C-alpha positions as a printed Julia matrix, in Angstrom:
66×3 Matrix{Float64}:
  46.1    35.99  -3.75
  44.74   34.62  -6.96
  45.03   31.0   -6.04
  43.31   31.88  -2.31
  40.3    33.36  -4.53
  39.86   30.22  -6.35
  40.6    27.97  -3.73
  37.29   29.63  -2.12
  35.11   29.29  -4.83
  36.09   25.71  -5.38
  35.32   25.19  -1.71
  31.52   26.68  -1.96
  31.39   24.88  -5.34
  32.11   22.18  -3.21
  29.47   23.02  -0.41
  26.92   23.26  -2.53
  27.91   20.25  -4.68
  27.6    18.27  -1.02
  24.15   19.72   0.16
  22.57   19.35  -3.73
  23.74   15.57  -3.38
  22.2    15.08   0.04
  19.23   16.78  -0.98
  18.8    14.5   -4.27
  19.24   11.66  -1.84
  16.47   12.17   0.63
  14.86   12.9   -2.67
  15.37    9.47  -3.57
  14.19    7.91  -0.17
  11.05    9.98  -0.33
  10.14    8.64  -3.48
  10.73    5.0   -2.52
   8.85    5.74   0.07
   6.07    7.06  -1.6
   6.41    4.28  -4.05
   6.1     2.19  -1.49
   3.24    3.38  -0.16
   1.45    3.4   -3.69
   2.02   -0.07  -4.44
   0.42   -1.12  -0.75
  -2.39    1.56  -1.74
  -2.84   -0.58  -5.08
  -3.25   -3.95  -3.57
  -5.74   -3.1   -0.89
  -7.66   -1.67  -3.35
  -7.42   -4.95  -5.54
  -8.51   -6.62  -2.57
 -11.32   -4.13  -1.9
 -12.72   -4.54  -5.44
 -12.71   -8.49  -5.37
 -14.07   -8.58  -1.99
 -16.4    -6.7   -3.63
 -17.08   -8.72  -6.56
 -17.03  -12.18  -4.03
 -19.68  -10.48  -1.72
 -21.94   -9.32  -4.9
 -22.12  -13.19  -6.12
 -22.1   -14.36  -2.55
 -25.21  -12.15  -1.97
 -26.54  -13.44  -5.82
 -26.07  -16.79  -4.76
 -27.64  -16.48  -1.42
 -30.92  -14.86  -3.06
 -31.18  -17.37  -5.89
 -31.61  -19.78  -2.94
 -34.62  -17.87  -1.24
């Protein structure tokens, strides 16, 4: 009888072992995801700011000539 009891508990020890491991690996995914998605967030605004800086000299240039 004893060794059923433990034999149970092991088994949802088990269970929940299995469902916190999944959960830490979607975990995972959804931050390299999201990592993912910061880093492409980063470089279009890099490319923003010296489009930016390109067009403000462009347009300096451009008046200097008028």
């Amino acid at each position: 009888m004893l060794n059923r009891i433990l034999l149970t508990e092991l088994s949802v020890t088990l269970i929940v072992l299995l469902f916190t491991t999944k959960m830490l690996i979607i975990q995972s995914h959804l931050l390299t995801e999201l990592s993912a998605a910061l880093t492409v967030l980063l470089s279009t605004t890099k490319m923003l700011t010296i489009q930016s800086h390109f067009t403000d000299n462009f347009s300096g240039l451009l008046l200097s000539f008028l």
